[in-house]
Short mmCIF file of C-alpha atoms in Angstrom, two decimals:
data_model
loop_
_atom_site.label_atom_id
_atom_site.label_comp_id
_atom_site.label_asym_id
_atom_site.label_seq_id
_atom_site.Cartn_x
_atom_site.Cartn_y
_atom_site.Cartn_z
CA MET A 1349 5.74 21.10 -18.74
CA LYS A 1350 4.29 19.58 -17.01
CA ARG A 1351 3.13 20.44 -13.33
CA ILE A 1352 3.53 17.44 -10.35
CA VAL A 1353 2.38 18.02 -6.75
CA LEU A 1354 4.23 15.07 -4.44
CA PHE A 1355 0.89 15.04 -0.59
CA SER A 1356 1.99 12.92 2.18
CA SER A 1357 0.21 13.21 5.30
CA VAL A 1358 3.38 12.41 7.70
CA ARG A 1359 2.32 9.51 11.08
CA LYS A 1360 5.70 8.49 11.53
CA PRO A 1361 8.17 9.02 14.11
CA LYS A 1362 10.85 11.20 12.86
CA GLU A 1363 13.71 8.36 12.81
CA ILE A 1364 11.71 6.88 9.44
CA LEU A 1365 11.10 10.72 8.34
CA GLU A 1366 14.81 11.59 8.35
CA ILE A 1367 14.99 9.40 5.72
CA SER A 1368 12.08 8.98 4.01
CA LEU A 1369 11.82 12.72 3.52
CA HIS A 1370 15.07 13.30 2.47
CA SER A 1371 14.34 11.09 -0.75
CA TYR A 1372 11.19 12.36 -1.81
CA VAL A 1373 13.14 16.17 -2.00
CA ASN A 1374 15.63 14.69 -3.50
CA LEU A 1375 13.99 12.80 -6.76
CA LYS A 1376 15.75 13.45 -10.07
CA GLN A 1377 13.00 15.99 -11.67
CA GLU A 1378 13.23 15.13 -16.17
CA GLY A 1379 10.32 17.29 -18.38
CA PHE A 1380 7.83 18.39 -14.71
CA THR A 1381 8.37 20.80 -12.41
CA LEU A 1382 7.45 19.18 -8.63
CA ASP A 1383 6.67 20.66 -5.85
CA PHE A 1384 5.11 19.45 -2.29
CA LEU A 1385 2.03 18.93 0.32
CA PHE A 1386 2.54 16.96 3.04
CA TYR A 1387 -0.51 16.93 5.49
CA ASP A 1388 0.50 17.23 9.63
CA ASP A 1389 -0.60 13.75 11.32
CA ALA A 1390 1.74 13.44 13.94
CA ASP A 1391 -0.17 12.41 17.80
CA ASN A 1392 3.18 14.08 18.85
CA GLU A 1393 5.03 17.43 19.37
CA GLU A 1394 8.35 15.58 18.53
CA ASP A 1395 7.71 14.47 14.75
CA SER A 1396 5.34 17.54 14.23
CA ALA A 1397 7.99 19.72 15.71
CA PHE A 1398 10.71 18.10 12.13
CA LEU A 1399 7.98 18.77 9.58
CA HIS A 1400 7.57 22.31 10.14
CA ALA A 1401 11.19 22.72 10.50
CA PHE A 1402 11.73 20.10 7.51
CA CYS A 1403 9.46 22.19 5.33
CA GLN A 1404 10.36 25.73 6.61
CA ALA A 1405 13.58 24.05 5.03
CA ASN A 1406 12.57 22.74 1.63
CA GLN A 1407 10.62 25.11 0.52
CA CYS A 1408 7.61 22.58 1.14
CA LYS A 1409 4.37 23.38 1.70
CA LEU A 1410 1.87 22.13 5.07
CA PHE A 1411 -1.48 21.99 3.78
CA PRO A 1412 -4.29 22.96 6.69
CA LYS A 1413 -5.14 21.02 9.71
CA ILE A 1414 -9.06 18.45 9.25
CA ALA A 1415 -11.24 18.84 11.76
CA MET A 1416 -11.00 15.74 12.63
CA PRO A 1417 -10.92 13.50 15.87
CA SER A 1418 -7.71 12.04 16.42
CA THR A 1419 -7.09 8.19 16.08
CA ASP A 1420 -3.65 6.19 17.19
CA TYR A 1421 -2.96 3.77 14.08
CA ASN A 1422 0.05 3.47 14.97
CA HIS A 1423 2.10 0.09 13.94
CA HIS A 1424 -0.39 -1.32 10.62
CA ASN A 1425 -3.83 -1.53 13.85
CA TRP A 1426 -6.77 -0.42 11.09
CA ASN A 1427 -10.60 -0.12 12.44
CA VAL A 1428 -13.19 1.64 10.38
CA SER A 1429 -12.33 5.78 12.25
CA ARG A 1430 -8.58 4.65 11.03
CA ILE A 1431 -9.36 4.13 7.68
CA ASP A 1432 -12.34 7.50 7.29
CA ARG A 1433 -9.45 9.87 8.77
CA ILE A 1434 -7.12 8.95 6.37
CA ILE A 1435 -9.86 8.93 3.49
CA GLU A 1436 -10.77 12.52 3.92
CA ILE A 1437 -6.84 13.86 3.53
CA LYS A 1438 -6.55 12.24 0.65
CA ASN A 1439 -10.01 13.25 -0.51
CA LYS A 1440 -7.88 17.14 0.78
CA ALA A 1441 -5.54 16.20 -1.35
CA ILE A 1442 -6.87 15.74 -4.65
CA GLN A 1443 -9.08 18.61 -4.50
CA TYR A 1444 -6.53 20.53 -4.19
CA ALA A 1445 -4.61 19.18 -6.97
CA LEU A 1446 -7.28 19.52 -9.18
CA GLU A 1447 -7.99 23.16 -7.54
CA GLU A 1448 -4.57 24.62 -8.91
CA LYS A 1449 -4.18 22.49 -11.61
CA TYR A 1450 -1.57 20.34 -11.57
CA ASP A 1451 -1.19 17.38 -13.83
CA TYR A 1452 -0.21 14.92 -12.19
CA LEU A 1453 -0.56 13.94 -7.91
CA PHE A 1454 1.34 11.91 -6.67
CA LEU A 1455 0.68 9.85 -3.44
CA VAL A 1456 3.15 8.23 -0.95
CA ASP A 1457 3.40 6.51 2.76
CA SER A 1458 6.00 8.75 4.68
CA ASP A 1459 7.01 5.46 5.85
CA LEU A 1460 8.74 4.16 2.27
CA VAL A 1461 12.08 5.68 0.60
CA LEU A 1462 12.60 6.24 -3.30
CA HIS A 1463 14.30 6.25 -5.30
CA PRO A 1464 16.03 9.52 -7.06
CA MET A 1465 14.83 7.77 -10.85
CA THR A 1466 11.58 7.07 -9.48
CA LEU A 1467 9.15 9.51 -9.92
CA SER A 1468 11.11 10.75 -13.59
CA HIS A 1469 10.02 6.67 -14.67
CA LEU A 1470 6.59 6.49 -13.62
CA VAL A 1471 6.10 9.89 -15.60
CA SER A 1472 7.56 7.44 -18.71
CA GLN A 1473 5.61 5.61 -19.15
CA LYS A 1474 1.93 7.29 -20.18
CA GLU A 1475 0.32 5.78 -17.68
CA HIS A 1476 -3.50 7.08 -16.19
CA PHE A 1477 -2.33 5.37 -13.00
CA ILE A 1478 0.03 4.22 -11.99
CA PHE A 1479 2.38 3.15 -8.53
CA GLU A 1480 5.72 1.11 -7.58
CA VAL A 1481 6.57 -2.01 -5.55
CA PHE A 1482 7.23 -2.63 -2.84
CA TRP A 1483 7.74 -5.44 -0.18
CA THR A 1484 6.72 -5.99 3.04
CA LEU A 1485 7.21 -8.57 5.88
CA PHE A 1486 3.82 -8.62 7.58
CA PHE A 1487 2.76 -9.83 11.29
CA ARG A 1488 2.36 -12.49 10.77
CA GLN A 1489 3.40 -13.80 7.33
CA THR A 1490 6.57 -15.99 6.57
CA PHE A 1491 7.48 -14.28 3.44
CA HIS A 1492 7.35 -11.23 1.87
CA LYS A 1493 3.96 -9.18 0.08
CA PRO A 1494 3.95 -6.42 -2.38
CA ASN A 1495 1.41 -3.23 -2.28
CA ALA A 1496 0.07 -5.20 -4.85
CA TRP A 1497 -3.14 -7.51 -5.63
CA ASP A 1498 -5.11 -9.54 -7.93
CA TYR A 1499 -8.49 -9.20 -5.67
CA HIS A 1500 -9.56 -6.89 -2.20
CA SER A 1501 -8.07 -7.63 0.47
CA TRP A 1502 -4.43 -9.50 -0.96
CA ALA A 1503 -5.82 -11.98 -2.68
CA TYR A 1504 -4.33 -13.79 -5.34
CA SER A 1505 -5.31 -16.20 -7.96
CA GLY A 1506 -1.91 -17.88 -8.36
CA PRO A 1507 1.54 -17.70 -7.51
CA GLU A 1508 2.17 -16.41 -10.18
CA THR A 1509 0.87 -12.27 -9.55
CA LEU A 1510 3.53 -13.33 -6.28
CA LEU A 1511 6.71 -14.52 -8.54
CA LYS A 1512 6.20 -11.60 -11.58
CA LEU A 1513 6.70 -8.57 -9.72
CA SER A 1514 9.99 -10.09 -8.21
CA LYS A 1515 10.74 -9.32 -11.87
CA LYS A 1516 11.26 -5.45 -13.83
CA GLY A 1517 8.44 -4.97 -16.10
CA LYS A 1518 4.92 -2.94 -15.63
CA TYR A 1519 2.38 -5.12 -14.48
CA VAL A 1520 -1.91 -4.69 -14.67
CA VAL A 1521 -3.09 -5.54 -11.17
CA GLY A 1522 -6.08 -5.75 -9.84
CA GLY A 1523 -5.23 -2.91 -7.28
CA GLY A 1524 -2.53 -1.52 -5.04
CA GLY A 1525 -1.73 2.34 -4.55
CA ALA A 1526 0.76 4.12 -1.58
CA CYS A 1527 2.84 5.42 -3.80
CA THR A 1528 0.60 6.34 -7.15
CA LEU A 1529 1.05 9.01 -9.89
CA LEU A 1530 -2.32 9.54 -11.16
CA THR A 1531 -3.88 11.82 -14.38
CA ASN A 1532 -5.45 15.46 -13.74
CA GLU A 1533 -7.80 13.36 -15.77
CA ILE A 1534 -8.32 10.52 -13.90
CA LEU A 1535 -8.95 12.57 -10.71
CA SER A 1536 -11.18 15.13 -12.73
CA LYS A 1537 -13.51 11.71 -12.88
CA ASN A 1538 -14.24 12.03 -9.62
CA VAL A 1539 -12.61 9.31 -8.50
CA ASN A 1540 -11.84 9.17 -4.98
CA PHE A 1541 -11.30 7.24 -1.44
CA ASP A 1542 -14.67 7.49 -0.03
CA ARG A 1543 -15.17 3.65 1.17
CA LEU A 1544 -18.02 1.05 -0.82
CA LEU A 1545 -20.43 -0.49 0.82
CA SER A 1546 -19.83 -3.98 -1.04
CA LEU A 1547 -16.19 -3.74 0.29
CA SER A 1548 -13.92 -4.70 3.47
CA PHE A 1549 -12.55 -1.10 5.31
CA GLN A 1550 -9.54 -2.42 4.94
CA GLY A 1551 -7.10 -0.33 3.13
CA GLU A 1552 -8.74 3.24 0.91
CA ASP A 1553 -6.50 2.32 -1.67
CA ARG A 1554 -9.17 -1.15 -2.51
CA HIS A 1555 -12.04 2.03 -2.98
CA PHE A 1556 -10.10 3.86 -5.26
CA CYS A 1557 -8.90 0.75 -7.10
CA THR A 1558 -12.40 -0.18 -7.58
CA ARG A 1559 -13.61 3.10 -8.43
CA ALA A 1560 -11.08 3.64 -11.17
CA GLN A 1561 -11.62 -0.06 -12.92
CA ALA A 1562 -14.94 1.28 -13.33
CA LEU A 1563 -14.55 4.01 -15.41
CA GLY A 1564 -11.80 1.83 -17.83
CA TYR A 1565 -8.63 2.43 -16.50
CA ASP A 1566 -6.13 0.12 -15.93
CA VAL A 1567 -4.18 -0.08 -12.91
CA VAL A 1568 -0.45 -1.10 -12.80
CA VAL A 1569 2.22 -1.82 -10.93
CA ASP A 1570 5.84 -0.74 -12.01
CA THR A 1571 8.93 -2.87 -10.70
CA HIS A 1572 11.83 -1.26 -11.96
CA TYR A 1573 12.48 1.00 -8.33
CA PRO A 1574 11.30 -1.02 -5.81
CA ALA A 1575 10.69 1.62 -3.04
CA TYR A 1576 11.72 0.83 1.28
CA HIS A 1577 9.13 0.26 3.52
CA ILE A 1578 10.41 0.84 6.86
CA PHE A 1579 7.37 -1.19 8.12
CA LEU A 1580 9.30 -1.40 11.47
CA GLU A 1581 11.42 0.90 12.62
CA GLU A 1582 14.62 -1.08 13.31
CA GLN A 1583 14.99 -1.36 9.84
CA CYS A 1584 15.76 2.93 9.75
CA LYS A 1585 19.11 1.88 9.62
CA GLU A 1586 19.47 -0.61 6.59
CA ALA A 1587 16.77 1.63 4.80
CA LYS A 1588 19.64 4.60 5.42
CA GLU A 1589 22.21 2.77 4.52
CA TRP A 1590 20.88 1.66 1.05
CA TYR A 1591 20.36 4.83 0.50
CA THR A 1592 23.25 6.45 1.24
CA ASN A 1593 24.63 3.64 -1.05
CA GLY A 1594 23.06 4.19 -4.00
CA CYS A 1595 19.20 3.06 -4.21
CA ASN A 1596 20.21 -0.68 -5.44
CA PRO A 1597 16.99 -1.80 -6.99
CA ASP A 1598 19.08 -5.74 -7.15
CA PHE A 1599 19.26 -5.66 -3.82
CA PHE A 1600 15.95 -6.89 -2.66
CA ASN A 1601 17.21 -9.14 -4.81
CA GLN A 1602 17.71 -11.02 -0.78
CA TRP A 1603 14.10 -10.93 0.38
CA LEU A 1604 12.99 -12.59 -2.89
CA ASP A 1605 15.07 -15.93 -3.64
CA GLU A 1606 14.67 -18.24 -4.44
CA HIS A 1607 13.77 -19.16 -0.90
CA TRP A 1608 11.27 -16.75 -0.85
CA GLN A 1609 10.01 -18.32 -4.14
CA GLN A 1610 9.19 -21.55 -2.94
CA LYS A 1611 7.55 -20.14 0.27
CA VAL A 1612 5.13 -17.75 -2.34
CA THR A 1613 4.68 -20.99 -4.12
CA ALA A 1614 4.07 -23.76 -1.18
CA SER A 1615 1.33 -21.14 -0.21
CA PHE A 1616 -0.48 -21.80 -3.00
CA GLU A 1617 -1.17 -25.42 -2.70
CA VAL A 1618 -4.15 -27.20 -1.68
CA PRO A 1619 -3.03 -28.88 2.12
CA GLU A 1620 -3.81 -32.88 2.08
CA LEU A 1621 -6.21 -33.90 4.56
CA GLY A 1622 -4.96 -34.18 7.63
CA PHE A 1623 -5.98 -36.40 10.70
CA LEU A 1624 -7.90 -32.90 12.58
CA MET A 1625 -9.83 -32.02 8.65
CA LYS A 1626 -10.42 -35.75 8.87
CA LEU A 1627 -11.77 -35.96 12.52
CA LYS A 1628 -13.33 -32.87 11.58
CA HIS A 1629 -15.33 -34.50 8.33
CA PHE A 1630 -16.26 -37.63 10.48
CA GLN A 1631 -18.18 -35.42 12.81
CA TYR A 1632 -19.84 -33.18 10.68
CA GLU A 1633 -21.44 -37.04 9.16
CA VAL A 1634 -21.36 -38.16 12.24
CA ARG A 1635 -23.86 -34.92 12.93
CA HIS A 1636 -25.94 -35.22 9.62
CA LEU A 1637 -26.33 -39.34 10.25
CA PHE A 1638 -27.96 -37.87 14.14
CA LEU A 1639 -30.15 -35.52 12.40
CA ARG A 1640 -31.69 -36.84 9.61
CA THR A 1641 -32.80 -40.54 12.16
CA PHE A 1642 -34.21 -37.63 14.37
CA ARG A 1643 -36.32 -36.41 12.57
CA LYS A 1644 -37.05 -39.06 10.10
CA ASP A 1645 -38.25 -40.90 13.24
CA LYS A 1646 -40.33 -38.10 14.92
CA LYS A 1647 -42.97 -37.30 11.32
CA SER A 1648 -43.16 -41.67 12.32
#
């Protein structure tokens, strides 16, 4: 029977963990055994105590502490030191999965609430690198975006990428993660989260995806059982209701409605050249005319 270890680095408030961790230990298991491994990265005693009590009650293992400088990456505010911290933690999880000879490593961010069928469905897809979709309305954004992209730094070749992910299916994408199932085969190829100098530091998943693709592995996103991403603590009530009421995958259609589709499409349209842009073009031409004239007079 296949063996899977679920790993999550935990640095979220107790209010979120009460929902998310519960969804992990209640994942349906079909044809595999599932172990749980958590890393206590909490920055306060209350959240840490909750995680330890949860692990003891549910026979989950806590990963030993790693000696690293403490950082604060609340509110999804990332910098190099914060990225490097999570990179080291996730790389240790890969090492653990390999040493313990697990068939799969399931990496899950601790602010995700999972549908009970998520893991068994991902296993059934027989992919070396597959992750489940979720949708987030990020700060200063006008529409929900998925945890997948065509190019690094959340760039897309066109609206089709976003629009198709609202439909149930399995798609090869440029990158993604946060709810990722990986086979022992791909992990044994030394695929890891270390930063590549050719990529921006933001998001350790970008570096991992690049390594996997360079080795010839597809990065695949599944959209049958979307997770609920508790991006803000005020979403806890809604997330709990969604989970308690059966985790209906169609729940997220209310976010991805016709109005959402229009916003996605409009975001890729080239705006008409406005007055300010025309003024900038005029200033640019005047400046270049002046420089050409000045240089000509100077030569003569």
